Amino acid sequence: MPENEPEHQEEDTMGMIHIDLFATLDLVGQAPGDAEEDPDGFPFGGWQAPLFDETVGQHVGAGMQGMDALLLGRKTYDIFAAFWPNQADGVDGGVATLFNSIPKYVASRGNPDLDWAGSTQLGPDLVSAVHELRDKHEHVHVIGSLNLVQTLLHERLFDRLDLWVFPIMLGVGKKVFDGGTVPANLVLLEPPVASSKGAVLLRYGLGTGTPGTGDMRREDRGVGSS
């Protein structure tokens, strides 16, 4: 297999895990949508709203095509479960219909309220549970869920990473890469998309191997020695 091909292609029948994240330029991913989303010690809840435009909306919607399951951490699940069942007739009715109709899986060590139709709590062995989801579904999406994302990054349990970067810096808040990352190569799957308000979509696939190193001082790299 070519070196830069995403790993998931080794097994065509395996479902894919998509991580969908919204982040500031300093990679804060906490509470992008609403002031009450995750207010614990965070004064900037809803930071994404002034920067959301038609371009972002169109590409976020397109990225959901084929989604047949949601995998969420406990806090994001609780937020979604309180919101989306009541939005079928609202401006985001299409998203609500999708989210309400597909299976939802919750990664939690506690006892979440599973009243949202189609919800299931995963077992304590998250790695095995995610592999089982890949056998059941074609496109499982993880949205937000920053604590869960750290585990998926550490275990390389993802195939796609859609990262929206917005042109603000907050200096405080939970980071999208906060202790979960391990050395990994990623493949840019398509040219970045930029919105009129400066948000940029970076869409990557998980590659093989770990990052290499070199010497940028070599003359044949265009940087001569002094």
XYZ file of N, CA and C in Angstrom:
678
model
N 0.842 -1.181 0.000
C 0.000 0.000 0.000
C 0.881 1.236 0.000
N 0.588 2.277 -0.797
C 1.412 3.472 -0.812
C 1.518 4.067 0.581
N 2.663 4.700 0.864
C 2.956 5.148 2.219
C 1.938 6.136 2.751
N 1.380 6.998 1.888
C 0.502 8.053 2.353
C -0.972 7.709 2.286
N -1.314 6.476 1.983
C -2.717 6.088 1.939
C -3.264 5.940 3.350
N -4.486 6.435 3.625
C -5.063 6.259 4.958
C -5.182 4.798 5.331
N -4.996 4.488 6.611
C -4.961 3.103 7.069
C -6.261 2.361 6.818
N -7.390 3.084 6.843
C -8.663 2.387 6.747
C -8.823 1.628 5.443
N -8.037 1.995 4.413
C -8.184 1.351 3.126
C -7.662 -0.076 3.127
N -6.986 -0.469 4.193
C -6.472 -1.828 4.236
C -7.621 -2.841 4.346
N -8.773 -2.372 4.874
C -9.883 -3.289 5.069
C -11.154 -2.610 4.603
N -11.562 -2.876 3.367
C -12.625 -2.122 2.720
C -13.951 -2.235 3.435
N -14.184 -3.320 4.146
C -15.479 -3.518 4.772
C -15.578 -2.832 6.134
N -14.501 -2.290 6.632
C -14.515 -1.680 7.954
C -15.133 -0.296 7.891
N -16.027 -0.015 8.838
C -16.602 1.309 8.921
C -15.574 2.339 9.329
N -15.935 3.606 9.182
C -14.997 4.693 9.431
C -15.449 5.527 10.612
N -14.484 5.992 11.387
C -14.718 6.886 12.504
C -14.290 8.294 12.081
N -15.237 9.218 12.083
C -14.984 10.612 11.726
C -14.966 11.457 13.000
N -13.943 12.274 13.180
C -13.906 13.245 14.274
C -14.158 14.624 13.677
N -15.207 15.286 14.146
C -15.591 16.605 13.643
C -15.402 17.635 14.758
N -14.506 18.601 14.539
C -14.149 19.541 15.589
C -14.184 20.984 15.094
N -14.585 21.881 15.990
C -14.513 23.318 15.760
C -13.526 23.887 16.771
N -12.569 24.689 16.296
C -11.524 25.177 17.188
C -11.144 26.605 16.842
N -10.654 27.315 17.847
C -10.069 28.629 17.625
C -8.650 28.456 17.088
N -8.015 29.574 16.754
C -6.658 29.485 16.215
C -5.686 28.935 17.251
N -5.954 29.159 18.534
C -5.121 28.551 19.571
C -5.696 27.212 20.031
N -6.552 26.638 19.187
C -7.051 25.268 19.302
C -7.880 25.008 20.561
N -8.621 26.028 20.985
C -9.631 25.835 22.021
C -10.898 25.309 21.351
N -11.429 24.214 21.895
C -12.629 23.618 21.312
C -13.819 23.628 22.248
N -13.713 24.301 23.377
C -14.769 24.286 24.388
C -15.946 25.170 23.995
N -17.155 24.640 24.147
C -18.402 25.404 24.047
C -18.464 26.334 22.846
N -18.306 25.837 21.628
C -18.359 26.744 20.481
C -19.755 27.284 20.188
N -20.805 26.530 20.554
C -22.126 26.870 20.050
C -22.996 27.721 20.932
N -22.763 27.707 22.255
C -23.722 28.360 23.138
C -23.059 28.683 24.477
N -23.503 29.771 25.089
C -22.918 30.206 26.350
C -23.127 29.196 27.473
N -24.207 28.411 27.398
C -24.512 27.441 28.444
C -24.047 26.029 28.106
N -23.348 25.883 26.992
C -22.951 24.564 26.523
C -21.991 23.874 27.483
N -20.960 24.577 27.896
C -19.962 24.038 28.829
C -19.330 25.227 29.540
N -20.065 25.850 30.471
C -19.636 27.130 31.035
C -18.620 27.026 32.165
N -18.251 25.833 32.577
C -17.408 25.649 33.749
C -16.062 26.367 33.597
N -15.929 27.529 34.230
C -14.683 28.283 34.180
C -14.350 28.842 32.814
N -15.347 28.979 31.923
C -15.083 29.398 30.547
C -16.015 30.557 30.183
N -15.468 31.748 29.926
C -16.306 32.932 29.686
C -16.672 33.189 28.228
N -16.279 32.305 27.313
C -16.459 32.582 25.891
C -17.416 31.617 25.194
N -18.338 31.010 25.946
C -19.273 30.077 25.328
C -20.052 30.721 24.199
N -20.136 30.041 23.057
C -20.799 30.574 21.876
C -19.889 31.372 20.966
N -18.576 31.186 21.108
C -17.612 31.962 20.320
C -17.730 31.720 18.818
N -18.283 30.576 18.442
C -18.381 30.249 17.018
C -19.492 31.028 16.312
N -20.536 31.386 17.045
C -21.733 31.956 16.431
C -21.466 33.184 15.559
N -20.674 34.168 15.994
C -20.453 35.339 15.130
C -19.649 35.034 13.871
N -18.992 33.885 13.836
C -18.123 33.539 12.712
C -18.718 32.469 11.809
N -19.921 32.012 12.138
C -20.590 30.978 11.348
C -21.271 31.635 10.157
N -21.030 31.137 8.961
C -21.663 31.711 7.777
C -22.149 30.598 6.851
N -22.645 30.974 5.688
C -23.238 30.011 4.768
C -22.221 28.970 4.301
N -20.988 29.395 4.072
C -19.957 28.458 3.625
C -19.713 27.379 4.671
N -19.571 27.795 5.926
C -19.373 26.821 6.993
C -20.569 25.884 7.077
N -21.775 26.444 7.043
C -22.976 25.622 7.137
C -23.072 24.597 6.027
N -22.760 25.013 4.799
C -22.843 24.092 3.667
C -21.859 22.948 3.808
N -20.635 23.244 4.205
C -19.620 22.194 4.293
C -19.830 21.300 5.510
N -20.336 21.857 6.592
C -20.665 21.020 7.735
C -21.770 20.041 7.344
N -22.795 20.544 6.640
C -23.874 19.675 6.188
C -23.396 18.601 5.230
N -22.523 18.991 4.292
C -22.003 18.015 3.330
C -21.183 16.942 4.032
N -20.473 17.328 5.101
C -19.664 16.362 5.826
C -20.484 15.318 6.557
N -21.779 15.581 6.736
C -22.645 14.637 7.433
C -23.270 13.604 6.501
N -23.084 13.754 5.224
C -23.681 12.812 4.284
C -23.157 11.405 4.541
N -24.057 10.468 4.639
C -23.672 9.083 4.887
C -23.549 8.738 6.352
N -23.633 9.734 7.242
C -23.539 9.459 8.674
C -24.635 8.488 9.081
N -24.240 7.393 9.736
C -25.246 6.422 10.175
C -25.145 6.094 11.656
N -24.319 6.851 12.394
C -24.257 6.695 13.855
C -23.492 7.867 14.439
N -23.837 8.205 15.680
C -23.103 9.203 16.452
C -22.409 8.520 17.625
N -21.170 8.903 17.873
C -20.427 8.456 19.045
C -20.069 9.696 19.838
N -20.557 9.807 21.081
C -20.429 11.031 21.851
C -19.933 10.758 23.262
N -19.206 11.715 23.810
C -18.889 11.686 25.224
C -20.110 12.081 26.037
N -20.047 11.847 27.336
C -21.214 12.065 28.199
C -21.720 13.508 28.153
N -20.838 14.482 28.276
C -21.288 15.871 28.335
C -21.915 16.302 27.018
N -21.275 15.977 25.893
C -21.845 16.340 24.598
C -23.162 15.616 24.363
N -23.234 14.351 24.787
C -24.487 13.614 24.642
C -25.614 14.308 25.398
N -25.368 14.711 26.624
C -26.400 15.372 27.414
C -26.866 16.665 26.749
N -25.922 17.428 26.191
C -26.267 18.669 25.497
C -27.125 18.372 24.272
N -26.692 17.408 23.474
C -27.431 17.057 22.259
C -28.816 16.502 22.596
N -28.880 15.630 23.603
C -30.144 14.990 23.948
C -31.175 15.995 24.437
N -30.719 17.084 25.041
C -31.636 18.118 25.511
C -32.071 19.062 24.391
N -31.320 19.084 23.307
C -31.567 20.067 22.243
C -32.217 19.483 20.997
N -31.599 18.471 20.395
C -31.999 18.040 19.065
C -33.383 17.398 18.974
N -33.871 16.694 19.961
C -35.229 16.146 19.829
C -36.308 17.213 19.668
N -35.987 18.469 20.008
C -36.975 19.554 19.932
C -36.771 20.472 18.736
N -35.909 20.088 17.803
C -35.551 20.986 16.708
C -36.045 20.530 15.335
N -36.869 19.512 15.281
C -37.283 18.956 13.982
C -37.980 19.994 13.107
N -38.686 20.947 13.719
C -39.409 21.959 12.948
C -38.668 23.287 12.910
N -37.435 23.319 13.387
C -36.673 24.555 13.424
C -35.795 24.742 12.207
N -34.941 25.752 12.286
C -34.072 26.080 11.158
C -33.084 24.954 10.864
N -32.750 24.160 11.879
C -31.829 23.035 11.701
C -32.583 21.709 11.663
N -33.783 21.732 11.091
C -34.631 20.538 11.082
C -34.010 19.347 10.390
N -33.223 19.594 9.329
C -32.590 18.486 8.624
C -31.580 17.760 9.483
N -30.771 18.524 10.199
C -29.790 17.926 11.105
C -30.502 17.201 12.236
N -31.548 17.832 12.764
C -32.304 17.215 13.856
C -32.895 15.885 13.422
N -33.466 15.842 12.236
C -34.060 14.592 11.737
C -33.011 13.504 11.632
N -31.835 13.864 11.131
C -30.749 12.887 11.015
C -30.326 12.397 12.392
N -30.009 13.320 13.287
C -29.519 12.939 14.607
C -30.556 12.128 15.389
N -31.812 12.482 15.241
C -32.857 11.776 15.988
C -33.117 10.373 15.452
N -32.750 10.133 14.202
C -33.108 8.859 13.575
C -32.004 7.810 13.643
N -30.751 8.242 13.783
C -29.654 7.282 13.750
C -29.298 6.828 15.172
N -28.610 5.698 15.304
C -28.169 5.252 16.636
C -27.172 6.225 17.253
N -27.289 6.405 18.557
C -26.364 7.227 19.333
C -25.662 6.349 20.357
N -24.343 6.449 20.434
C -23.558 5.669 21.385
C -22.846 6.624 22.328
N -22.923 6.332 23.621
C -22.392 7.219 24.646
C -21.213 6.544 25.345
N -20.070 7.220 25.343
C -18.902 6.730 26.073
C -18.912 7.403 27.441
N -19.240 6.644 28.474
C -19.341 7.199 29.818
C -19.113 6.108 30.848
N -18.418 6.478 31.928
C -18.239 5.554 33.043
C -19.381 5.674 34.057
N -20.223 6.680 33.872
C -21.339 6.891 34.788
C -22.613 6.223 34.305
N -23.730 6.802 34.686
C -25.041 6.267 34.328
C -25.851 7.335 33.622
N -25.568 7.581 32.337
C -26.272 8.641 31.613
C -27.738 8.312 31.415
N -28.539 9.359 31.346
C -29.948 9.218 31.006
C -30.039 8.967 29.507
N -30.593 7.833 29.118
C -30.627 7.434 27.706
C -32.016 7.584 27.105
N -32.730 8.635 27.474
C -34.083 8.841 26.979
C -34.136 9.211 25.496
N -33.042 9.742 24.959
C -33.012 10.082 23.534
C -33.109 8.792 22.734
N -34.114 8.702 21.889
C -34.397 7.463 21.156
C -33.175 6.980 20.399
N -32.894 5.689 20.507
C -31.783 5.090 19.781
C -30.449 5.194 20.479
N -30.456 5.505 21.777
C -29.209 5.704 22.512
C -28.779 4.441 23.248
N -27.469 4.198 23.244
C -26.882 3.044 23.915
C -25.589 3.472 24.596
N -25.375 3.010 25.810
C -24.110 3.269 26.486
C -23.105 2.186 26.129
N -21.886 2.614 25.797
C -20.833 1.658 25.476
C -20.306 1.001 26.746
N -19.734 -0.179 26.583
C -19.138 -0.881 27.702
C -17.844 -0.227 28.146
N -17.252 -0.711 29.238
C -16.058 -0.081 29.807
C -14.812 -0.184 28.934
N -14.765 -1.172 28.060
C -13.609 -1.318 27.164
C -13.883 -0.516 25.896
N -13.500 0.766 25.918
C -13.833 1.667 24.816
C -13.204 1.229 23.507
N -11.966 0.773 23.549
C -11.281 0.375 22.316
C -12.038 -0.752 21.625
N -12.405 -1.785 22.369
C -13.159 -2.894 21.779
C -14.519 -2.425 21.285
N -15.152 -1.521 22.050
C -16.470 -1.037 21.667
C -16.423 -0.263 20.355
N -15.391 0.544 20.162
C -15.275 1.305 18.920
C -15.024 0.378 17.745
N -14.219 -0.650 17.938
C -14.013 -1.629 16.863
C -15.336 -2.310 16.499
N -16.169 -2.580 17.486
C -17.469 -3.181 17.207
C -18.360 -2.217 16.420
N -18.279 -0.928 16.727
C -19.063 0.053 15.975
C -18.642 0.078 14.510
N -17.371 -0.107 14.265
C -16.893 -0.133 12.880
C -17.471 -1.320 12.112
N -17.783 -2.387 12.828
C -18.389 -3.545 12.172
C -19.873 -3.336 11.906
N -20.508 -2.448 12.676
C -21.953 -2.235 12.556
C -22.332 -1.103 11.604
N -21.447 -0.114 11.488
C -21.804 1.111 10.771
C -20.730 1.484 9.759
N -21.142 2.286 8.770
C -20.208 2.725 7.740
C -19.529 4.048 8.099
N -20.299 4.988 8.683
C -19.749 6.307 8.970
C -20.221 6.764 10.345
N -19.370 6.553 11.338
C -19.650 6.962 12.718
C -18.972 8.302 12.959
N -19.753 9.301 13.407
C -19.203 10.637 13.619
C -19.109 10.956 15.103
N -17.972 11.514 15.472
C -17.736 12.029 16.821
C -17.731 13.551 16.713
N -18.646 14.207 17.414
C -18.756 15.664 17.362
C -18.464 16.213 18.755
N -17.593 17.217 18.833
C -17.230 17.744 20.148
C -16.571 16.651 20.971
N -17.115 16.405 22.189
C -16.690 15.252 23.001
C -15.181 15.240 23.207
N -14.631 16.351 23.708
C -13.180 16.522 23.728
C -12.454 15.475 24.561
N -13.046 15.046 25.663
C -12.383 14.010 26.467
C -12.329 12.682 25.708
N -13.427 12.318 25.074
C -13.456 11.100 24.266
C -12.460 11.186 23.120
N -12.373 12.353 22.498
C -11.451 12.539 21.370
C -10.016 12.241 21.782
N -9.632 12.606 23.011
C -8.260 12.338 23.449
C -7.952 10.844 23.426
N -8.931 10.039 23.829
C -8.732 8.585 23.797
C -8.629 8.083 22.368
N -9.496 8.576 21.491
C -9.469 8.139 20.096
C -8.157 8.519 19.429
N -7.656 9.707 19.742
C -6.364 10.122 19.184
C -5.235 9.241 19.712
N -5.252 8.970 21.010
C -4.175 8.183 21.620
C -4.150 6.766 21.069
N -5.322 6.211 20.807
C -5.413 4.834 20.309
C -5.437 4.761 18.788
N -5.318 5.909 18.119
C -5.400 5.976 16.649
C -6.697 5.331 16.162
N -7.770 5.576 16.880
C -9.072 4.999 16.551
C -9.928 5.991 15.782
N -9.386 6.513 14.708
C -10.156 7.390 13.827
C -9.610 7.253 12.418
N -10.450 7.619 11.462
C -10.056 7.531 10.058
C -10.058 8.886 9.377
N -10.938 9.776 9.834
C -11.067 11.116 9.272
C -11.052 12.133 10.402
N -10.426 13.267 10.149
C -10.436 14.378 11.087
C -10.805 15.638 10.318
N -12.005 16.157 10.588
C -12.435 17.427 10.017
C -12.245 18.497 11.078
N -11.315 19.406 10.856
C -10.986 20.441 11.824
C -11.287 21.810 11.231
N -12.298 22.464 11.806
C -12.595 23.853 11.450
C -11.813 24.761 12.385
N -11.000 25.647 11.817
C -10.207 26.591 12.601
C -10.746 28.000 12.350
N -11.120 28.679 13.432
C -11.729 30.003 13.333
C -10.729 31.073 13.762
N -10.780 32.261 13.136
C -9.729 33.272 13.318
C -9.890 34.102 14.596
N -9.889 33.433 15.726
C -9.847 34.103 17.019
C -8.935 33.308 17.944
N -8.434 33.957 18.979
C -7.656 33.290 20.019
C -8.269 33.659 21.365
N -8.428 32.677 22.238
C -9.096 32.895 23.506
C -8.158 32.802 24.703
N -7.130 31.994 24.620
C -6.175 31.899 25.700
C -6.604 31.026 26.861
N -7.872 30.681 26.920
C -8.383 29.803 27.977
C -9.345 28.804 27.344
N -9.575 27.692 28.045
C -10.535 26.708 27.572
C -9.895 25.380 27.231
N -10.740 24.369 27.078
C -10.271 23.028 26.755
C -9.764 22.971 25.320
N -8.633 22.320 25.149
C -8.005 22.235 23.828
C -8.445 20.969 23.095
N -8.449 21.029 21.770
C -8.848 19.857 20.986
C -7.767 18.780 21.003
N -6.516 19.164 21.188
C -5.424 18.192 21.320
C -4.817 18.387 22.702
N -5.414 17.775 23.700
C -5.054 18.050 25.080
C -4.586 16.776 25.780
N -3.422 16.295 25.369
C -2.845 15.146 26.043
C -3.168 13.802 25.420
N -3.962 13.786 24.356
C -4.319 12.509 23.758
C -3.480 12.125 22.553
N -2.771 13.069 21.982
C -2.100 12.791 20.718
C -0.856 11.929 20.896
N -0.627 11.096 19.911
C 0.590 10.304 19.780
C 1.155 10.595 18.398
N 2.448 10.323 18.166
C 3.012 10.597 16.843
C 2.233 9.886 15.746
N 1.832 10.632 14.729
C 1.032 10.059 13.641
C 1.176 10.924 12.405
N 1.122 10.303 11.251
C 1.075 11.014 9.973
C -0.369 11.154 9.532
N -0.714 12.324 9.025
C -2.034 12.567 8.471
C -1.901 12.916 7.005
N -2.978 12.680 6.256
C -3.004 12.951 4.825
C -4.074 13.999 4.556
N -3.703 15.109 3.938
C -4.687 16.118 3.554
C -5.509 15.570 2.392
N -6.813 15.404 2.604
C -7.655 14.715 1.639
C -8.156 15.622 0.526
N -8.201 16.912 0.772
C -8.660 17.862 -0.236
C -8.133 19.240 0.126
N -8.113 20.171 -0.831
C -7.611 21.512 -0.503
C -8.446 22.140 0.607
N -7.808 22.932 1.471
C -8.559 23.609 2.518
C -9.652 24.507 1.947
N -10.719 24.657 2.705
C -11.826 25.537 2.358
C -11.812 26.718 3.315
N -11.942 27.944 2.789
C -11.978 29.134 3.628
C -13.305 29.848 3.454
N -13.875 30.297 4.564
C -15.126 31.052 4.517
C -14.825 32.540 4.429
N -15.863 33.330 4.154
C -15.686 34.775 4.035
C -15.289 35.418 5.350
N -15.575 34.738 6.470
C -15.221 35.275 7.786
C -13.911 34.700 8.321
N -13.208 33.971 7.481
C -11.871 33.526 7.849
C -11.767 32.152 8.473
N -12.872 31.419 8.576
C -12.792 30.044 9.077
C -12.215 29.148 7.993
N -11.409 28.167 8.390
C -10.742 27.279 7.443
C -11.043 25.830 7.821
N -11.461 25.042 6.837
C -11.688 23.616 7.029
C -10.474 22.833 6.563
N -9.917 22.036 7.473
C -8.813 21.133 7.166
C -9.343 19.712 7.313
N -9.331 18.965 6.241
C -9.891 17.604 6.240
C -8.763 16.603 6.021
N -8.501 15.797 7.040
C -7.386 14.860 7.006
C -7.869 13.422 7.146
N -7.060 12.511 6.608
C -7.210 11.100 6.871
C -6.012 10.623 7.668
N -6.203 9.575 8.456
C -5.101 9.002 9.223
C -4.188 8.224 8.296
N -2.914 8.578 8.303
C -1.943 7.890 7.470
C -1.249 6.770 8.227
N -0.242 6.214 7.608
C 0.517 5.123 8.222
C 1.815 5.647 8.810
N 2.378 4.884 9.720
C 3.690 5.204 10.258
C 3.676 6.394 11.200
N 4.869 6.834 11.539
C 5.049 7.984 12.423
C 5.901 9.030 11.712
N 5.837 10.285 12.166
C 6.553 11.354 11.463
C 8.053 11.098 11.368
N 8.593 11.396 10.190
C 10.025 11.283 9.984
C 10.737 12.573 10.368
N 12.039 12.546 10.297
C 12.847 13.727 10.600
C 13.871 13.920 9.496
N 14.469 15.091 9.459
C 15.479 15.393 8.458
C 16.357 16.532 8.926
N 17.111 17.091 8.013
C 18.032 18.178 8.330
C 17.773 19.309 7.351
N 17.103 20.359 7.790
C 16.776 21.480 6.921
C 18.002 22.335 6.589
N 19.161 22.059 7.206
C 20.372 22.837 6.928
C 21.122 22.322 5.710
N 20.721 21.164 5.193
C 21.430 20.601 4.043
C 21.322 21.537 2.854
N 22.417 21.690 2.119
C 22.426 22.583 0.963
C 21.436 22.134 -0.104
N 21.230 20.834 -0.241
C 20.318 20.353 -1.276
C 18.852 20.552 -0.887
N 18.600 21.078 0.331
C 17.251 21.463 0.717
C 17.024 22.954 0.552
N 18.018 23.627 -0.019
C 17.863 25.032 -0.311
C 18.293 25.959 0.806
N 18.830 25.406 1.892
C 19.301 26.234 3.006
C 20.786 25.944 3.194
N 21.634 26.809 2.768
C 23.069 26.572 2.817
C 23.632 26.739 4.210
N 24.801 26.182 4.442
C 25.482 26.321 5.720
C 26.228 27.646 5.757
N 26.308 28.240 6.932
C 27.035 29.518 7.060
C 28.487 29.227 7.438
